[in-house]
Coordinates of C-alpha atoms and ligand atoms in Angstrom, one line a residue:
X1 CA 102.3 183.7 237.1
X2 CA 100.1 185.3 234.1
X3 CA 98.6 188.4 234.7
X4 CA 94.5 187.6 234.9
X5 CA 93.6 190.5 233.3
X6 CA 95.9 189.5 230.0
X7 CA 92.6 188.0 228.5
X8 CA 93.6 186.5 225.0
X9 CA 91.2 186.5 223.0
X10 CA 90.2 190.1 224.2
X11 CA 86.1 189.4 225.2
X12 CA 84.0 192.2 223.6
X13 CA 83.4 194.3 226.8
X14 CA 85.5 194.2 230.1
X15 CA 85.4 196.2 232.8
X16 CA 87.6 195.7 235.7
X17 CA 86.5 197.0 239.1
X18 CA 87.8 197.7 242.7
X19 CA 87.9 194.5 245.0
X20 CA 88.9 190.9 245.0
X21 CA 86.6 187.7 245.3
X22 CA 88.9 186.1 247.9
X23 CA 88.2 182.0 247.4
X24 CA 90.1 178.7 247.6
X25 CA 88.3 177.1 245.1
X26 CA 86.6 179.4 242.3
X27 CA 85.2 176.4 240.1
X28 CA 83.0 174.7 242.7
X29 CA 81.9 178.6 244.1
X30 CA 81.0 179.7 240.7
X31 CA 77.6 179.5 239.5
X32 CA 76.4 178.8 235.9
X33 CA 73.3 178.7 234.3
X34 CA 71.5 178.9 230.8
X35 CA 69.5 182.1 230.3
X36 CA 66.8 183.3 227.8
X37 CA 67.8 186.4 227.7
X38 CA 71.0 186.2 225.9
X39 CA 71.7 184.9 222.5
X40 CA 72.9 181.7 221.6
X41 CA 76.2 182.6 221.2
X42 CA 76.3 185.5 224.2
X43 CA 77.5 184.9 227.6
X44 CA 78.4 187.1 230.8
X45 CA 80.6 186.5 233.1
X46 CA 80.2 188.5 236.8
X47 CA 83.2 188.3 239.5
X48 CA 82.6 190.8 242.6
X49 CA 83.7 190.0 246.0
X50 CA 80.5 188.2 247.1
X51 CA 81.2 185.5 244.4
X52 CA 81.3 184.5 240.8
X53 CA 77.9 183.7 238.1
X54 CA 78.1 182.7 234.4
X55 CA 75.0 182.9 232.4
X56 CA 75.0 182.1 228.8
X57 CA 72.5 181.7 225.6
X58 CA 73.4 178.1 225.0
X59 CA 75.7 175.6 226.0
X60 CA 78.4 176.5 223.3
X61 CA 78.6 180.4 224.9
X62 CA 78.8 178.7 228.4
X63 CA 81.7 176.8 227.4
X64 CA 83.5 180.2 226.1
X65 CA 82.5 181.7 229.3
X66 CA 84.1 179.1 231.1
X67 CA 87.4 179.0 228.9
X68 CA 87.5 183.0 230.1
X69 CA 86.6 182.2 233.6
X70 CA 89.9 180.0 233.2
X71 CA 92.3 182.4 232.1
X72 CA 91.2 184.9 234.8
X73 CA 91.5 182.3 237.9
X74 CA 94.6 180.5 236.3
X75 CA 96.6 183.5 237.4
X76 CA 94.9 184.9 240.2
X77 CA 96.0 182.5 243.3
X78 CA 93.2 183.0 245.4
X79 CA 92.5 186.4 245.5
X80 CA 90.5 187.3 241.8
X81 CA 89.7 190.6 240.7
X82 CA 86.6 191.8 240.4
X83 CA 85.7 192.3 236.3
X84 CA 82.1 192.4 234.3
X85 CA 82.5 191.0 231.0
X86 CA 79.5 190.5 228.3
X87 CA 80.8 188.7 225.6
X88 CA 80.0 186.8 222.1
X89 CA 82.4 185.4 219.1
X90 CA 82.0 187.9 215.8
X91 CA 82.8 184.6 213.8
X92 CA 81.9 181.2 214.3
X93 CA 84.4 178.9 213.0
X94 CA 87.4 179.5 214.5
X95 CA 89.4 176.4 214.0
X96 CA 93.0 174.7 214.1
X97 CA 93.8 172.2 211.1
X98 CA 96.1 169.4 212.1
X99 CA 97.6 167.1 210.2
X100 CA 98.0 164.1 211.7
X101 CA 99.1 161.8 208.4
X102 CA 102.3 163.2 207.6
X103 CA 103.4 162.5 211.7
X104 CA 100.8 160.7 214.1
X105 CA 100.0 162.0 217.4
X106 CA 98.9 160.3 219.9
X107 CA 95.1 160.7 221.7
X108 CA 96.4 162.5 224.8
X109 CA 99.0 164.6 223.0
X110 CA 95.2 165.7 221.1
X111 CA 93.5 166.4 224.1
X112 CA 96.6 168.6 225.1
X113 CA 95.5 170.8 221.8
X114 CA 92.2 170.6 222.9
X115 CA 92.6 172.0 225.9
X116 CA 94.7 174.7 224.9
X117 CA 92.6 175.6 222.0
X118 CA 89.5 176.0 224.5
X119 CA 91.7 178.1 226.8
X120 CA 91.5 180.2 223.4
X121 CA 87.5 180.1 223.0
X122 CA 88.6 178.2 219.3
X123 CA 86.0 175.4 218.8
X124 CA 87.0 173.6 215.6
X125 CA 89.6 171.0 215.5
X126 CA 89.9 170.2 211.8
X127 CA 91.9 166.9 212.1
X128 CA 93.3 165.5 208.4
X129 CA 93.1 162.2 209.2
X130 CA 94.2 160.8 205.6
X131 CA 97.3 161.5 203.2
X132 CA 100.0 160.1 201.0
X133 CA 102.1 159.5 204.0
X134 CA 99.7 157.2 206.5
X135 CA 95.9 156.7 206.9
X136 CA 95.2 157.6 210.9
X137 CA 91.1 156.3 210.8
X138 CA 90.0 152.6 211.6
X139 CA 87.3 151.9 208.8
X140 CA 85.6 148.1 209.2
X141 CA 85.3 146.2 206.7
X142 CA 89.2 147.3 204.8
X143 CA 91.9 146.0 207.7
X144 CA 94.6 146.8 205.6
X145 CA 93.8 150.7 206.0
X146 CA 95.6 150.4 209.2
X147 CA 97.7 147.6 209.6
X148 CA 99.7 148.7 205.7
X149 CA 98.2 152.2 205.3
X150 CA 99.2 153.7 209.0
X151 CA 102.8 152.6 208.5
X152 CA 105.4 154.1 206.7
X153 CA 108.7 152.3 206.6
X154 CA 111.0 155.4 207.0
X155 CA 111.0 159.2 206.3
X156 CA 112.6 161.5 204.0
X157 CA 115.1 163.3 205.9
X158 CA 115.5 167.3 205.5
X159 CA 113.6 169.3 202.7
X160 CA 112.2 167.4 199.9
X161 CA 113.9 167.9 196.9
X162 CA 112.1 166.6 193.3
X163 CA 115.0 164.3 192.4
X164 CA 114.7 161.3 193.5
X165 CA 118.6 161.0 193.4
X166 CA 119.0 163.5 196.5
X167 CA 116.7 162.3 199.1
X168 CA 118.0 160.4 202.3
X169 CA 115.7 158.3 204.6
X170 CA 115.8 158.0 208.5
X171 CA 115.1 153.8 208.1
X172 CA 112.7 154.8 211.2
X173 CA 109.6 153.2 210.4
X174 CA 106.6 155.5 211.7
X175 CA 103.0 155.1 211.9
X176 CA 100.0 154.6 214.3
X177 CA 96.1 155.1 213.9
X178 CA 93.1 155.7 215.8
X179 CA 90.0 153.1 216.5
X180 CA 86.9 154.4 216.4
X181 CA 86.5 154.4 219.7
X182 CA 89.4 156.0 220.6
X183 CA 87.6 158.9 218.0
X184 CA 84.6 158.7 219.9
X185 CA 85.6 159.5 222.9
X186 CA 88.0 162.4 221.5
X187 CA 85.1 163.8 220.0
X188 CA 83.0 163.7 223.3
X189 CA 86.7 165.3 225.3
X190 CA 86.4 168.2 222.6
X191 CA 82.9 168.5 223.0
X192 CA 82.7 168.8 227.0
X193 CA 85.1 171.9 226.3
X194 CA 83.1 173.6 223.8
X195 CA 84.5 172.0 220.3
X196 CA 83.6 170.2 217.3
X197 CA 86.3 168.2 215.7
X198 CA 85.2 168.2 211.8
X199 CA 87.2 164.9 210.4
X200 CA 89.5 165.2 206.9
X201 CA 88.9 162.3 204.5
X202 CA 91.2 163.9 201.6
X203 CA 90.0 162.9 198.3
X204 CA 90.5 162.1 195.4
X205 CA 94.3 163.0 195.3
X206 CA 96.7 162.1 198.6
X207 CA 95.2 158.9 198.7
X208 CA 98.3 156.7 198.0
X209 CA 97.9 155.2 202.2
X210 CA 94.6 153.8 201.2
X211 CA 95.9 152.2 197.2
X212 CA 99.1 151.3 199.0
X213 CA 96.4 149.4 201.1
X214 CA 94.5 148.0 198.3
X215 CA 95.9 148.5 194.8
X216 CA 92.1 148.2 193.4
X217 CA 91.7 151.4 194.7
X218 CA 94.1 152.8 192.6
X219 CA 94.6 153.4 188.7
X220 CA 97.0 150.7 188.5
X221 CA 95.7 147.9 190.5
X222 CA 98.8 145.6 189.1
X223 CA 101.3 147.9 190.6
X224 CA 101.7 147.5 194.4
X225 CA 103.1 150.6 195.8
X226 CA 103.9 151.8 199.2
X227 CA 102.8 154.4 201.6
X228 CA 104.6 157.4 200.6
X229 CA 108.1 158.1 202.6
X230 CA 108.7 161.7 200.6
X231 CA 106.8 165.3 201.2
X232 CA 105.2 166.8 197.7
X233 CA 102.4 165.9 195.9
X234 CA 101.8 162.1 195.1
X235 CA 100.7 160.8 191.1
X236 CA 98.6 158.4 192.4
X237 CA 94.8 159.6 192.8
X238 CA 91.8 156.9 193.2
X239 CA 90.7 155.1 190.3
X240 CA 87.2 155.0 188.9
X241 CA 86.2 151.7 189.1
X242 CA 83.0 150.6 191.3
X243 CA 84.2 149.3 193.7
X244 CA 86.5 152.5 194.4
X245 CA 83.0 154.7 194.7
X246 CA 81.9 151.4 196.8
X247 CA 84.9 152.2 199.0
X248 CA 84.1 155.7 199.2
X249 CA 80.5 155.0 200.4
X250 CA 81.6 152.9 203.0
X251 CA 84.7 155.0 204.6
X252 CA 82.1 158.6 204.6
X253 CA 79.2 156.3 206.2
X254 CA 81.2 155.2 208.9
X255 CA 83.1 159.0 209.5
X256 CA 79.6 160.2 209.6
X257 CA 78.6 158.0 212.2
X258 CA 81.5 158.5 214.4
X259 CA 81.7 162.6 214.1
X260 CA 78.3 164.1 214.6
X261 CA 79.1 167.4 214.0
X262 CA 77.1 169.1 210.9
X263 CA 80.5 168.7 208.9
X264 CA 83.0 166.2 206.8
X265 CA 85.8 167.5 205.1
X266 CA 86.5 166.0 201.7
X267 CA 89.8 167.5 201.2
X268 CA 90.0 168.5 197.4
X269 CA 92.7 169.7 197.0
X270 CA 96.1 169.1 195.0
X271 CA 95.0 166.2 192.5
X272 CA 97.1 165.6 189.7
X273 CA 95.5 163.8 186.6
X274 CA 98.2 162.7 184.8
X275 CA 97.2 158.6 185.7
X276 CA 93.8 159.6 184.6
X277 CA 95.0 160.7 181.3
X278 CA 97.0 157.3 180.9
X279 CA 94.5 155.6 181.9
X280 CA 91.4 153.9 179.3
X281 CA 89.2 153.1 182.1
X282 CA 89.0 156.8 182.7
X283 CA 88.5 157.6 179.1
X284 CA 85.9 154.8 179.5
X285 CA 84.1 156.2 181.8
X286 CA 84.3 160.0 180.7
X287 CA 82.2 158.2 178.2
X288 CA 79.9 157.3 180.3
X289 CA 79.5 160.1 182.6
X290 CA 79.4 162.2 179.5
X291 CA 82.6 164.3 180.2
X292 CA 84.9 165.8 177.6
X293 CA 87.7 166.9 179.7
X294 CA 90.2 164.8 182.3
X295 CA 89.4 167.7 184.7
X296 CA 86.3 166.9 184.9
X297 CA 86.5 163.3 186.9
X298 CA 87.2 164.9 189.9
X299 CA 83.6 167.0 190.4
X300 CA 82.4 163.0 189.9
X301 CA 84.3 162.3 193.2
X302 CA 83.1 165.3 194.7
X303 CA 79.6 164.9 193.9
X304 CA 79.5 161.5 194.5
X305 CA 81.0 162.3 198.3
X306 CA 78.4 164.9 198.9
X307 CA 75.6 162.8 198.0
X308 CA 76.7 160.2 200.5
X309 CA 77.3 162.6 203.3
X310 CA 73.5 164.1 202.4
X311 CA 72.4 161.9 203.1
X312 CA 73.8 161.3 206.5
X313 CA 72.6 164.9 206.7
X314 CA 75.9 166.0 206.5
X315 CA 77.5 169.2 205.0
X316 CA 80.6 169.0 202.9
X317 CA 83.4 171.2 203.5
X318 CA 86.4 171.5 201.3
X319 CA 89.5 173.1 199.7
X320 CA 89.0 175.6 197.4
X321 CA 89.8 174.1 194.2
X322 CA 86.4 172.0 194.5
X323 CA 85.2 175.4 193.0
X324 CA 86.3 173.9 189.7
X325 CA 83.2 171.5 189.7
X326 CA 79.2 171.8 190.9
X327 CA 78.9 171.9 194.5
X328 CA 75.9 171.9 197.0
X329 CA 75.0 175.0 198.0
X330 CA 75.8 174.5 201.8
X331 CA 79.6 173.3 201.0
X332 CA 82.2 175.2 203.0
X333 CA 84.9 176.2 201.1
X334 CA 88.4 176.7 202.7
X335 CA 89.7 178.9 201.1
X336 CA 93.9 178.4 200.5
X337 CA 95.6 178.9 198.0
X338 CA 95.3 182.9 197.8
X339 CA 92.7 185.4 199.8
X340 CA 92.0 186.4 197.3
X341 CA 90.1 183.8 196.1
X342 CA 87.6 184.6 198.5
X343 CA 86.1 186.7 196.2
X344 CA 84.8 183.3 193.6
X345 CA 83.6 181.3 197.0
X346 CA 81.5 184.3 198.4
X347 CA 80.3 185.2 194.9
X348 CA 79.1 182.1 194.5
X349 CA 77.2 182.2 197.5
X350 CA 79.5 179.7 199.4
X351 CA 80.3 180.5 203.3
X352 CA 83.9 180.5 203.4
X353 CA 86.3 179.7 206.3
X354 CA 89.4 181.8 205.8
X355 CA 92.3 179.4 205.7
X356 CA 95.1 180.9 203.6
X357 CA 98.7 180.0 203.0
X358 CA 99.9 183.5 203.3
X359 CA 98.9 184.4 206.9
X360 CA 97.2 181.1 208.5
X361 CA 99.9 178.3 207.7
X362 CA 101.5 177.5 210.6
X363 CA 104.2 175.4 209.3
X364 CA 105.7 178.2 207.7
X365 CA 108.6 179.8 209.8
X366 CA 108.1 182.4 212.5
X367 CA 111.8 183.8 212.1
X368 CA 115.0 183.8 210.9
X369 CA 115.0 180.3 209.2
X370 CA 118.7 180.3 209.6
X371 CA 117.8 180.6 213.7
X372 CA 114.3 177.8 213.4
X373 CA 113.8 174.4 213.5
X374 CA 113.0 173.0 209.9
X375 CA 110.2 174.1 208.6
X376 CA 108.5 173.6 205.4
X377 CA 109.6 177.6 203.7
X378 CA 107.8 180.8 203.8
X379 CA 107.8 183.5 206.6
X380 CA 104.4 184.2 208.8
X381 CA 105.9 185.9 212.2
X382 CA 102.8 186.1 215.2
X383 CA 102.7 189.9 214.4
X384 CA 101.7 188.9 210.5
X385 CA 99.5 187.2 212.0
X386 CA 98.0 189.2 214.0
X387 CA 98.1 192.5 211.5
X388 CA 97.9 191.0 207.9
X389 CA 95.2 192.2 205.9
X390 CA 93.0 188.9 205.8
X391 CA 90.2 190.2 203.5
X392 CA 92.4 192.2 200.7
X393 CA 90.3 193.7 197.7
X394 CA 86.7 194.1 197.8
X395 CA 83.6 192.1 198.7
X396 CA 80.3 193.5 199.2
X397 CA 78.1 193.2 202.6
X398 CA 76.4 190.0 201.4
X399 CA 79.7 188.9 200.4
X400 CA 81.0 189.7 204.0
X401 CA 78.6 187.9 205.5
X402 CA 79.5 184.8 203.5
X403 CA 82.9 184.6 206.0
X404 CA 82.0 182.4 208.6
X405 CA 85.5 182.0 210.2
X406 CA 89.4 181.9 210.4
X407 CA 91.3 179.1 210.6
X408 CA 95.5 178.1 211.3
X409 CA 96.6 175.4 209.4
X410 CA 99.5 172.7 211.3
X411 CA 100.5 170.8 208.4
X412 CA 103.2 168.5 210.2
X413 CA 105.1 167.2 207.3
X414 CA 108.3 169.5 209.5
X415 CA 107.0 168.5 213.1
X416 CA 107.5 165.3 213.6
X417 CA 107.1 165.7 217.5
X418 CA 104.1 166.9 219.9
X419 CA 106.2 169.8 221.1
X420 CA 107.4 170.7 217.7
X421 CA 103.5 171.1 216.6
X422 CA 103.4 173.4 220.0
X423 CA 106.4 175.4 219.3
X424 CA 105.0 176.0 215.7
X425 CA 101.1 176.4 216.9
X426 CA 101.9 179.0 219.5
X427 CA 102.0 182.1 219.7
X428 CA 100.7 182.3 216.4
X429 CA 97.5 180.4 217.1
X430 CA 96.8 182.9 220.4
X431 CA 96.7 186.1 217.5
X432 CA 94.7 183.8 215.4
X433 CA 92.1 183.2 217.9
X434 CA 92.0 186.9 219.0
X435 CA 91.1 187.6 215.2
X436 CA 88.7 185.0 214.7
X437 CA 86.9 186.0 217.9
X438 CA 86.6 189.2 216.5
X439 CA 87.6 191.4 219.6
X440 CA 88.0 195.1 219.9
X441 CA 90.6 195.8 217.7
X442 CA 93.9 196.8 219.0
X443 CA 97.2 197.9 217.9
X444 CA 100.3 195.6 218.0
X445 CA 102.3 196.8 220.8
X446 CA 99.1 196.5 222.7
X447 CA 98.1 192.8 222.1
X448 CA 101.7 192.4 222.3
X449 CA 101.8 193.3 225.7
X450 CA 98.6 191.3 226.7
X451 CA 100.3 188.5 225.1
X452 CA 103.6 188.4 226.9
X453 CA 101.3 188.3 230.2
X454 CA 99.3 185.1 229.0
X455 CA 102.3 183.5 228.4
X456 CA 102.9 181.6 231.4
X457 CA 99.3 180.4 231.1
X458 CA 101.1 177.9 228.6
X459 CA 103.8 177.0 230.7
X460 CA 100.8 175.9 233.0
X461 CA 99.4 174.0 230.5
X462 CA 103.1 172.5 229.6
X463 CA 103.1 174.1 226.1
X464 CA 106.2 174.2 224.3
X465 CA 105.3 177.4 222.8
X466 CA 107.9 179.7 220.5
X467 CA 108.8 182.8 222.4
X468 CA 108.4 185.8 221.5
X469 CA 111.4 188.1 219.8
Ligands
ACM1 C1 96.8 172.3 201.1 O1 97.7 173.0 201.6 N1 97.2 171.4 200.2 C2 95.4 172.5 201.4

């Protein structure tokens, strides 16, 4: 049974008092409404014994004072204690990347992150919907997407090595992909719990899926290749041609009209050039776009992607090495590769969403690798997460400012199951969303102790999560 007074994430003010509010049924006795008099992103949530009331600025703050009300009754069997609790998020992105390329999940496995990322007041499910290793997104008008590029024929087994000489293959073929329905109605399941699912269409690099789907889209149309079976980076980048831009209209039109959230991720990040060097097509068109350097091709695809979701009034977000080109002033950077590139986004004027491989990755281990599951390297334990430094060096106020959010990345290249994506998700993603909710700072030992309590709210919620040393 959890202990309802372990609230994780920590609201902003709590105070407990003497009495219970003795009910069998807490959901249909509480009462909710809108009210002016908060913010948009403030709610308060009031349990005495004569009954329970939730008001909130908007309909975003009532789902968080919901997802609170939750943890307090999932533990309290009847008899709840009496608390006051005025509340609002200090950031508001405070997401959970998955990767659902490298291993498919299936639409009810999502909801089950859904609903334990509302249990955590998080309310941005980044999905990355496209790689190397399987396109997941039904786009009309190109079939092939999804009957070649969702389907991989087998999988590298183990880590991946460079040489090609070493690997060894499962011969398990693996795949799946989601209609746009099915996307739909994810998007309205996340919604009713207070979360916006911002899609991932990764370009211009990890797009071998979509050329192993149609080689036009590629840099060698001649050469059929397949969808990738090995982790790393993948050579093969989209092409330049028109009918590749074509291709790119047509795929951000329809992820526009599916996801109507504010945001589309363009991915970015991790494209090699080496087939644009080779290639005289490229040259050709450096030419004409009037570019002297290889480098440069990419800002076309990232311009050209921006313009097309502008004009579905759409904002681009995006890895961090799109800082290398011209980028709207609204983009969202994601910021990855080192904090301390937070510095360039915000002095650029860019909000930033906190994202980086040293404390957010959750497919680094969380122990003794010797002791874990496979996992992809590195070492980022619950209580890094929870303590590590996420802002090192310097920014000024403005700067500050320019931070919208925190986010845990589940790249699933190492979890090929649902419960292997939980076991590496949690705990870490509970001290992730205490951060990025921005409560009343506390010490380890302390959240460590509220934690352990909240544990068996995700053995009620069936979540295979990593316990705790
Ligand atoms: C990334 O980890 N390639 C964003």
């Amino acid at each position: 049974m959890p202990d309802p007074i372990a609230l994780v994430p920590l609201p902003q003010s709590v105070i407990w008092s003497e009495g219970t509010w003795v009910t069998d049924d807490p959901w249909d006795s509480l009462s909710v409404g809108l009210s002016e008099g908060l913010g948009r992103t403030e709610y308060s949530l009031s349990i005495s014994p004569d009954g329970a009331s939730l008001a909130a600025g908007s309909e975003a703050a009532l789902a968080d004072g919901r997802n609170t009300f939750a943890q307090i009754v999932s533990g309290a069997a009847g008899s709840i204690p009496c608390v006051t609790i005025h509340d609002h998020p200090k950031h508001a992105w405070r997401g959970m990347m998955l990767d659902v390329s490298r291993h498919f999940r299936t639409v009810p496995e999502l909801e089950t992150m859904i609903d334990a990322m509302a249990l955590h007041r998080l309310n941005v499910l980044h999905l990355h919907l496209t790689d190397d290793q399987g396109w997941r997104l039904e786009v009309r008008g190109y079939p092939k997407l999804t009957e070649v590029g969702a389907w991989r024929d087998q999988t590298l087994i183990g880590h991946h090595q460079a040489e090609a000489g070493t690997w060894e293959f499962d011969g398990t073929p693996h795949g799946g992909y989601y209609t746009q329905d099915e996307l739909r109605g994810l998007v309205e399941y996340a919604r009713r719990r207070g979360i916006m699912i911002v899609p991932e269409v990764d370009l211009p690099g990890h797009m071998q899926a979509a050329i192993a789907s149609y080689p036009e889209l590629g840099n060698n149309p001649e050469v059929q290749l397949g969808v990738r079976q090995v982790w790393g980076i993948s050579d093969h980048v989209l092409g330049v041609a028109d009918e590749v831009f074509d291709f790119l209209r047509d795929v951000l039109t329809q992820v526009a009209d599916i996801f109507p959230g504010p945001y589309v991720h363009i991915g970015g990040d991790e494209c090699p050039r080496v087939e644009w060097e080779r290639s005289s097509a490229a040259r050709a068109r450096m030419n004409e776009w009037g570019l002297t350097r290889v480098s440069e091709i990419q800002g076309r695809f990232t311009s050209f992607a921006a313009e097309v979701l502008a004009e579905h009034g759409k904002r681009v977000v995006a890895w961090d090495e799109v800082l290398e080109s011209h980028l709207p002033d609204d983009t969202v950077v994601m910021n990855w590769r080192r904090a301390a590139g937070l510095k360039e986004s915000t002095a650029r004027g860019f909000q930033t969403v906190i994202a980086n491989s040293e404390h957010t990755y959750f497919d680094y281990y969380q122990g003794d690798p010797d002791e874990e599951p496979l996992a992809i390297g590195g070492l980022t334990t619950v209580e890094d997460v929870y303590t590590a430094d996420l802002v090192p060096g310097r920014l000024d106020g403005d700067q500050h400012k320019l931070l919208i959010g925190l986010q845990g990345q589940l790249w699933s290249e190492y979890m090929p199951t649902a419960q292997q994506v939980q076991y590496m998700a949690f705990p870490r993603m509970c001290a992730l969303a205490e951060r990025a909710w921005g409560s009343p700072e506390q010490s380890w030992e302390e959240f460590e102790e509220r934690l352990r309590a909240h544990l068996p709210r995700l053995d009620a919620f069936g979540i295979s999560y990593r316990p705790l040393d």
